[in-house]
mmCIF file of C-alpha atoms and ligand atoms in Angstrom:
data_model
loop_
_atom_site.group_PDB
_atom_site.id
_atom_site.type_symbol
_atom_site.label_atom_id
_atom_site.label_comp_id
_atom_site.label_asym_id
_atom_site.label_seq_id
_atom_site.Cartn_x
_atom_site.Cartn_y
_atom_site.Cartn_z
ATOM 1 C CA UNK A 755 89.748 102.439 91.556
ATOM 2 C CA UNK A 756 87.014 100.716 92.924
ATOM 3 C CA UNK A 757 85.632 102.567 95.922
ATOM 4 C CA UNK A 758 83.429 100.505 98.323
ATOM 5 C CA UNK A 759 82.372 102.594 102.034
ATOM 6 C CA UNK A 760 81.385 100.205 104.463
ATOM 7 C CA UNK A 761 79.805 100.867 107.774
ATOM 8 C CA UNK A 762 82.593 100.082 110.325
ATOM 9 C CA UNK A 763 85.651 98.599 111.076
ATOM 10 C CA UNK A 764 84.761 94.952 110.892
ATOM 11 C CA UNK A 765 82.877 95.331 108.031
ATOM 12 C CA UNK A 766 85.830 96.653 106.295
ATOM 13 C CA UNK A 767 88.431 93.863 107.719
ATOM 14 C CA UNK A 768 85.609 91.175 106.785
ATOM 15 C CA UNK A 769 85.660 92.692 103.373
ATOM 16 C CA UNK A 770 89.069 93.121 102.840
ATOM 17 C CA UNK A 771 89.757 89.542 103.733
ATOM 18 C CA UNK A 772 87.458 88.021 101.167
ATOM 19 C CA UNK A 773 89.302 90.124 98.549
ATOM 20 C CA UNK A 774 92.329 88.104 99.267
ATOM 21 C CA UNK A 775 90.816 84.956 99.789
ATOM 22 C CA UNK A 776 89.333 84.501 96.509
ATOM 23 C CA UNK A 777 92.867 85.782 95.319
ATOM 24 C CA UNK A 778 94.604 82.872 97.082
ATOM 25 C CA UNK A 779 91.988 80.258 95.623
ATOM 26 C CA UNK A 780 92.898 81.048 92.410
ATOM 27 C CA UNK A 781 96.597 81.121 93.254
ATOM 28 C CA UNK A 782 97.873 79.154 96.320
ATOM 29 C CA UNK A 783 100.955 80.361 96.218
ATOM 30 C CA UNK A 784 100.534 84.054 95.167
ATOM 31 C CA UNK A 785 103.138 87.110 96.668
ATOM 32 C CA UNK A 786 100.987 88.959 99.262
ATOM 33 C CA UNK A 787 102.969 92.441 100.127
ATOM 34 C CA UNK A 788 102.202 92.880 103.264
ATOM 35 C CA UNK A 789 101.720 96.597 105.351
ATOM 36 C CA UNK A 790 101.610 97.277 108.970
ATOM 37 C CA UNK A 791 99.504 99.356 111.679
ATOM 38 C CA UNK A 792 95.816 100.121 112.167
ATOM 39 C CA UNK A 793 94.523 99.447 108.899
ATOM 40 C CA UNK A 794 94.964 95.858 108.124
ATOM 41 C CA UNK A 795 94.645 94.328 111.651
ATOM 42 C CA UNK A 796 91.527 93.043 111.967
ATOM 43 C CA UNK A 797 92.076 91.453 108.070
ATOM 44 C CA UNK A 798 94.551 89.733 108.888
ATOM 45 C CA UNK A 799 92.583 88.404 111.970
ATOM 46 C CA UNK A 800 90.121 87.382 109.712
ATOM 47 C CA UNK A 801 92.108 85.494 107.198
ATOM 48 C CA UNK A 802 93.797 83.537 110.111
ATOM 49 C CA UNK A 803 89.860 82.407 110.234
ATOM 50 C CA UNK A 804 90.691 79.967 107.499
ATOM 51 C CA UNK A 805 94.508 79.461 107.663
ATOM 52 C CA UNK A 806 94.536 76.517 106.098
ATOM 53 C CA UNK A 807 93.845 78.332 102.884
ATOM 54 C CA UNK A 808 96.791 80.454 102.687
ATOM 55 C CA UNK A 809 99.328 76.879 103.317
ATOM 56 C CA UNK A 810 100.823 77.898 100.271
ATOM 57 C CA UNK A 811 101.119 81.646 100.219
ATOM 58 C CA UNK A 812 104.385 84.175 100.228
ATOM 59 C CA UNK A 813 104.514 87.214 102.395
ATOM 60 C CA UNK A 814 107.378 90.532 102.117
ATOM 61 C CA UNK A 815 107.326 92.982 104.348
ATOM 62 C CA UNK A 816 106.056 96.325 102.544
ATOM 63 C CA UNK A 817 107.909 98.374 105.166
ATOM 64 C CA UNK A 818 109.734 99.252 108.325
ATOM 65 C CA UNK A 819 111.283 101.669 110.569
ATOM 66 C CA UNK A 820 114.803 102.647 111.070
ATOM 67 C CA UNK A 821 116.535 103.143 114.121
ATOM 68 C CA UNK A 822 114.073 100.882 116.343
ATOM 69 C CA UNK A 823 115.390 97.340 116.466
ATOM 70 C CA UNK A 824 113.505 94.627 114.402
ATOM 71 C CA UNK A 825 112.738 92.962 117.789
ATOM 72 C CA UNK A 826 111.392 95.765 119.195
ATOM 73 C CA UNK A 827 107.535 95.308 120.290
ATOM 74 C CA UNK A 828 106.573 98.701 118.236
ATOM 75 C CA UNK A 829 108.494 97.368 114.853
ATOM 76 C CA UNK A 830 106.753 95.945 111.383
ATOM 77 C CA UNK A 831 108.874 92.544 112.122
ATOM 78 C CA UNK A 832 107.119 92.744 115.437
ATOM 79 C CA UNK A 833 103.376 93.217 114.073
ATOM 80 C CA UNK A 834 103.808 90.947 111.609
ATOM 81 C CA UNK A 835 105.161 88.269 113.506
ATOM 82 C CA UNK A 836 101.994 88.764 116.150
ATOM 83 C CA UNK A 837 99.372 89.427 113.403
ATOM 84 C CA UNK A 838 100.126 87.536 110.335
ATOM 85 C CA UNK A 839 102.898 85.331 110.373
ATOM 86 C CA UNK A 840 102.386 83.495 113.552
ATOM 87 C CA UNK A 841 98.393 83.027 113.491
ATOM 88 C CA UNK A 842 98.508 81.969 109.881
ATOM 89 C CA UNK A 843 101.633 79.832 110.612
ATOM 90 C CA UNK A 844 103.815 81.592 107.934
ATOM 91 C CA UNK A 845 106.975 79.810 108.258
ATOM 92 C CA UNK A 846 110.459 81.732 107.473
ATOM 93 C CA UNK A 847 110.882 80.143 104.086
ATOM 94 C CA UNK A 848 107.871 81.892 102.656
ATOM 95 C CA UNK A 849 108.337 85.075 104.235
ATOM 96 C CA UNK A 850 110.803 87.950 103.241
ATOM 97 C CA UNK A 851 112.055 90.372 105.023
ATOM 98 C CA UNK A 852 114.713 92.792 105.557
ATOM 99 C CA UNK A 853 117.177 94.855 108.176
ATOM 100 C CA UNK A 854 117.315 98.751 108.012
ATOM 101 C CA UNK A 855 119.441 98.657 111.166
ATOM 102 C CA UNK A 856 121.415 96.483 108.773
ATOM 103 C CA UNK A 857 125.430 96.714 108.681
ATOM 104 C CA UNK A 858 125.464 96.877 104.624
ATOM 105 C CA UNK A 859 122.383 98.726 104.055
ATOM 106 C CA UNK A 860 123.252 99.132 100.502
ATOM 107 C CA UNK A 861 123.500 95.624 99.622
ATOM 108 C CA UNK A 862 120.491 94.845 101.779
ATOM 109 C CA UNK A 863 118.455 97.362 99.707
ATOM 110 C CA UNK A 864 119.325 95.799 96.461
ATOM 111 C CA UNK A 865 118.597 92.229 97.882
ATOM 112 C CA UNK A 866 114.893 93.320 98.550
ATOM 113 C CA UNK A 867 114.738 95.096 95.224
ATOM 114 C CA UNK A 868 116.207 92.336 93.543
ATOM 115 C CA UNK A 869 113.951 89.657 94.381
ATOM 116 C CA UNK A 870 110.387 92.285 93.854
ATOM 117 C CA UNK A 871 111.904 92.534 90.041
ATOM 118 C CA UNK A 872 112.363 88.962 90.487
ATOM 119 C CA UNK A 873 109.319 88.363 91.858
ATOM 120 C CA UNK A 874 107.341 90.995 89.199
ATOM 121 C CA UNK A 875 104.268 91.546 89.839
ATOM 122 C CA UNK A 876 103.045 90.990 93.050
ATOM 123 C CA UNK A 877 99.915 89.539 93.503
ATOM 124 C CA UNK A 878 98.300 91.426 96.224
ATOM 125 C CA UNK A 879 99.402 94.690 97.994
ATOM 126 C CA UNK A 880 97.697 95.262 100.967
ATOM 127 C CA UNK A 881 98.248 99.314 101.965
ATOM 128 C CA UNK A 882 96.942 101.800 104.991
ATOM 129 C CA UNK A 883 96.644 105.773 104.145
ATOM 130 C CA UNK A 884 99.246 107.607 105.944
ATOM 131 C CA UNK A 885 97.264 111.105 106.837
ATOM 132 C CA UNK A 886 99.528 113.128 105.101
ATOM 133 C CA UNK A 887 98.628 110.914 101.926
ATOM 134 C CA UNK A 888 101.408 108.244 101.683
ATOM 135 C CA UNK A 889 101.359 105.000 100.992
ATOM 136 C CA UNK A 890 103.712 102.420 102.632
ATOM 137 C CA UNK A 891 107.074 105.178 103.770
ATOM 138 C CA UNK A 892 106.263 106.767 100.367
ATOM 139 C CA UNK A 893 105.833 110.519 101.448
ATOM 140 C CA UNK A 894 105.230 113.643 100.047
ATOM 141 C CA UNK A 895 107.353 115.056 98.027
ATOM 142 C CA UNK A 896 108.719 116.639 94.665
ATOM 143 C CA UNK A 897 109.922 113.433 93.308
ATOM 144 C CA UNK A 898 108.909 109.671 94.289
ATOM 145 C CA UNK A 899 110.856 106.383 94.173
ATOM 146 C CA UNK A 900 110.452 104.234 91.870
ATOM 147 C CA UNK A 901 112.363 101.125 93.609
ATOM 148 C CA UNK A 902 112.906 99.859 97.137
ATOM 149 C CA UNK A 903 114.614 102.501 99.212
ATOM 150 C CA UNK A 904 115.310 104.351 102.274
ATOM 151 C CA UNK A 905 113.015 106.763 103.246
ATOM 152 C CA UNK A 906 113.003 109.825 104.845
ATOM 153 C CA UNK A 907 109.934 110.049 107.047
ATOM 154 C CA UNK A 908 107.385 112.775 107.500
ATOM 155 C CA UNK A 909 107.194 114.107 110.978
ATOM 156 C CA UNK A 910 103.292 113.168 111.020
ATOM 157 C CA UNK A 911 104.353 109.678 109.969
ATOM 158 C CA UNK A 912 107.218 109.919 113.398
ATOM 159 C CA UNK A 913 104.662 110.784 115.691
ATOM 160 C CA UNK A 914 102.309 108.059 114.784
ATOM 161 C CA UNK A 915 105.301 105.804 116.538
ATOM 162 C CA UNK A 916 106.072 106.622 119.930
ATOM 163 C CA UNK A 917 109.232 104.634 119.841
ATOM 164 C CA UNK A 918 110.100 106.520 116.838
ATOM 165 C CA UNK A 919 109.472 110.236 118.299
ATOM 166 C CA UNK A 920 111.080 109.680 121.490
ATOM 167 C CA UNK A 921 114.602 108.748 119.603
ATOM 168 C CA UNK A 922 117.749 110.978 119.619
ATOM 169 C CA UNK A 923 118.504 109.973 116.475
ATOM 170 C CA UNK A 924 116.517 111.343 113.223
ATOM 171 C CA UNK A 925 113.961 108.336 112.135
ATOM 172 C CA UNK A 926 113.556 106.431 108.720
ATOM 173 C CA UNK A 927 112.265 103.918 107.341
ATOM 174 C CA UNK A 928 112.556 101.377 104.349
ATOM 175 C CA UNK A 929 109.583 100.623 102.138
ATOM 176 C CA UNK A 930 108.673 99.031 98.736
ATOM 177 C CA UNK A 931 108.947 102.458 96.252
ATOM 178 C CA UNK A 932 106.150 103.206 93.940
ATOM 179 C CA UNK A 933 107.121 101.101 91.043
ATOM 180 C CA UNK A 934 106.399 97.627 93.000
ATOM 181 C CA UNK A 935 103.563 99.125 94.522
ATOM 182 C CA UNK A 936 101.956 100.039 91.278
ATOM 183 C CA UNK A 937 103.316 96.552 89.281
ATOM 184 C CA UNK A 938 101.136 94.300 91.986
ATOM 185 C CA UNK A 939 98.245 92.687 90.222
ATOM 186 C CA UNK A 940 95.662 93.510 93.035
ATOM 187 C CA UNK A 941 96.073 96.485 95.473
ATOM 188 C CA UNK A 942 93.574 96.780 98.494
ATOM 189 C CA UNK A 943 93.697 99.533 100.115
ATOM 190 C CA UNK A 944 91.997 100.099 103.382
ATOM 191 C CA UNK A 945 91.542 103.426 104.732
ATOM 192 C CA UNK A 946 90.602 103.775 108.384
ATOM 193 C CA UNK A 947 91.821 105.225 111.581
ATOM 194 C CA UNK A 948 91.547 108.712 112.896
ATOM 195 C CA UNK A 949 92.638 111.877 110.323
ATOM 196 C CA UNK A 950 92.745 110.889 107.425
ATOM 197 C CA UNK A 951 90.107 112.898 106.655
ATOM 198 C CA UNK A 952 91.773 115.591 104.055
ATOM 199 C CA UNK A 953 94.087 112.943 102.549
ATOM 200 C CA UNK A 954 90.792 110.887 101.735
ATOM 201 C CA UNK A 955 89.412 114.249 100.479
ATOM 202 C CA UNK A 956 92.617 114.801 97.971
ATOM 203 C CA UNK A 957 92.127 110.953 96.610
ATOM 204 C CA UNK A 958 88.718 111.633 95.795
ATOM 205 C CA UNK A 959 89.504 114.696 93.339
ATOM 206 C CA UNK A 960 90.992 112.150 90.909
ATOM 207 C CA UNK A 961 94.372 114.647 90.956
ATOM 208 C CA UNK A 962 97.363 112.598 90.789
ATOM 209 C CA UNK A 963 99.898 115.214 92.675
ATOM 210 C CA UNK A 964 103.479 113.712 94.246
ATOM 211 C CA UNK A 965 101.874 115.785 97.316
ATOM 212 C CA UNK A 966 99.566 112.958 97.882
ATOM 213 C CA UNK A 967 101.588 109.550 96.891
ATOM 214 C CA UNK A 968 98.319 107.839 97.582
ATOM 215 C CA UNK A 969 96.779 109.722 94.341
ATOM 216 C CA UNK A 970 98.742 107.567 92.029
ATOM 217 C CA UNK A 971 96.554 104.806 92.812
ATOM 218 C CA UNK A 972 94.395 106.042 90.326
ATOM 219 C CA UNK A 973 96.654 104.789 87.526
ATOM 220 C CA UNK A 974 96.383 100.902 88.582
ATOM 221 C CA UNK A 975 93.854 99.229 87.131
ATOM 222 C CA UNK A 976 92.616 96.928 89.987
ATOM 223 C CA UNK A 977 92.610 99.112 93.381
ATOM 224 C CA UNK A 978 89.757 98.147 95.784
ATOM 225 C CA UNK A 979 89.570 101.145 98.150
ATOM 226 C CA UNK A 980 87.968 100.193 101.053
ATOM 227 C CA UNK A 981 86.570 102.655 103.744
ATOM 228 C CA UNK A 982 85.082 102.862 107.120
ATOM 229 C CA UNK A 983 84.665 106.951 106.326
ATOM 230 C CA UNK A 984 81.067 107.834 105.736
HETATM 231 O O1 LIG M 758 102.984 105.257 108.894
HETATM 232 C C1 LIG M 758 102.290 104.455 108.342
HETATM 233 O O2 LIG M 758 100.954 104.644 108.366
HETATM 234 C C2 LIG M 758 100.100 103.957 107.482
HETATM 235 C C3 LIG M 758 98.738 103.945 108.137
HETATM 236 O O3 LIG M 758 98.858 103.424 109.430
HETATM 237 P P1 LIG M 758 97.589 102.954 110.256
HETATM 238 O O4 LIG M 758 98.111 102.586 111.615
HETATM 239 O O5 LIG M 758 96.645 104.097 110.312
HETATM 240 O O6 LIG M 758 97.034 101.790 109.543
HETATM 241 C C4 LIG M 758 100.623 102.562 107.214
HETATM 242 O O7 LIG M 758 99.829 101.902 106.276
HETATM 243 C C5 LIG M 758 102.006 102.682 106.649
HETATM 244 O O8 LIG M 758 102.513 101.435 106.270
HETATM 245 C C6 LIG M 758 102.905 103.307 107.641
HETATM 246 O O9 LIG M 758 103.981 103.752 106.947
#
């Protein structure tokens, strides 16, 4: 893992964005995995600098919450639509995504799973730190999944949602499992945003621990870890 600590926000989005540009020159079309929230806002902001360049380029969804509706404002579908999709003029037939409110969740699962094997490896996987350490909906716990699943969130992940921690309903969420994160030929991954202090902490000790999905980074061979943390 590559660690690179960079002075502020911009400088990390600025940063982060080159990465995948000079990924995207060398393959138009390449699979870019795409995640959600704080982290890779302003990136994608600045790749929608020079659109043009990414004419050819896929996009799936790394993740998204259950029980919200896709078209809700505080959904991935949502974000990604506003962020990525629409300012780099992503149409639908180069973009995949997926339904957990879906009426055969089962079959949608293995459709998404399906076409990552399909699709093996990824080209780039773009990923934010969760403060309790996970990566994508990949949480804590005594075992991790391998494939594309259902995932039941943390409560730290819950409240970072308001539209999440105000349901009735228990939240989850679906997300890419740890076997197509770690396939993906280039990982960047951005950490940023308030409290993620001890989880940045854990990374650094080189301990690969299912307590801290984020650890198994270590075990790719091409993770750019970029930070705004000093
Ligand atoms: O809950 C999540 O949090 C992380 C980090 O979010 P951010 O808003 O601080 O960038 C995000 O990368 C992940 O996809 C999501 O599950």
């Amino acid at each position: 893992m590559r660690i690179t600590r960079v002075a502020n926000y911009q400088e990390l989005s600025a940063l982060a964005a080159s990465h995948v540009l000079q990924a995207v020159k060398a393959k138009p079309d390449l699979l870019f995995c795409a995640a959600t929230g704080g982290s890779p806002t302003g990136m994608y902001a600045e790749m929608a600098k020079e659109k043009t360049v990414f004419s050819q380029m896929r996009v799936i969804k790394m993740d998204e919450w259950g029980i919200i509706p896709a078209t809700h404002p505080d959904s991935c579908e949502s974000y990604l639509q506003k962020h990525l999709l629409g300012p780099m003029d992503i149409p639908a037939e180069r973009y995949v995504s997926f339904d957990p409110n879906s009426a055969e969740p089962e079959k949608e699962i293995q459709r998404i799973e399906s076409y990552i094997q399909a699709n093996s490896p990824m080209d780039v996987c773009i990923l934010g730190l969760g403060k309790n350490g996970h990566i994508a909906f990949n949480e804590p716990a005594a075992n991790l999944q391998a494939g594309f699943h259902k995932a039941t969130l943390a409560e730290s992940t819950i409240q970072h949602d308001p539209a999440l921690s105000q349901g009735l309903e228990p939240a989850f969420g679906w997300c890419v499992g740890m076997q197509g994160i770690l396939q993906t030929k280039k990982i960047i991954f951005l950490v940023t945003g308030k409290g993620k202090e001890a989880a940045l902490e854990q990374i650094l000790t080189q301990q690969i621990s299912t307590d801290c999905p984020a650890s198994f980074l270590w075990l790719h061979p091409n993770v750019e870890l970029i930070t705004d943390y000093q």
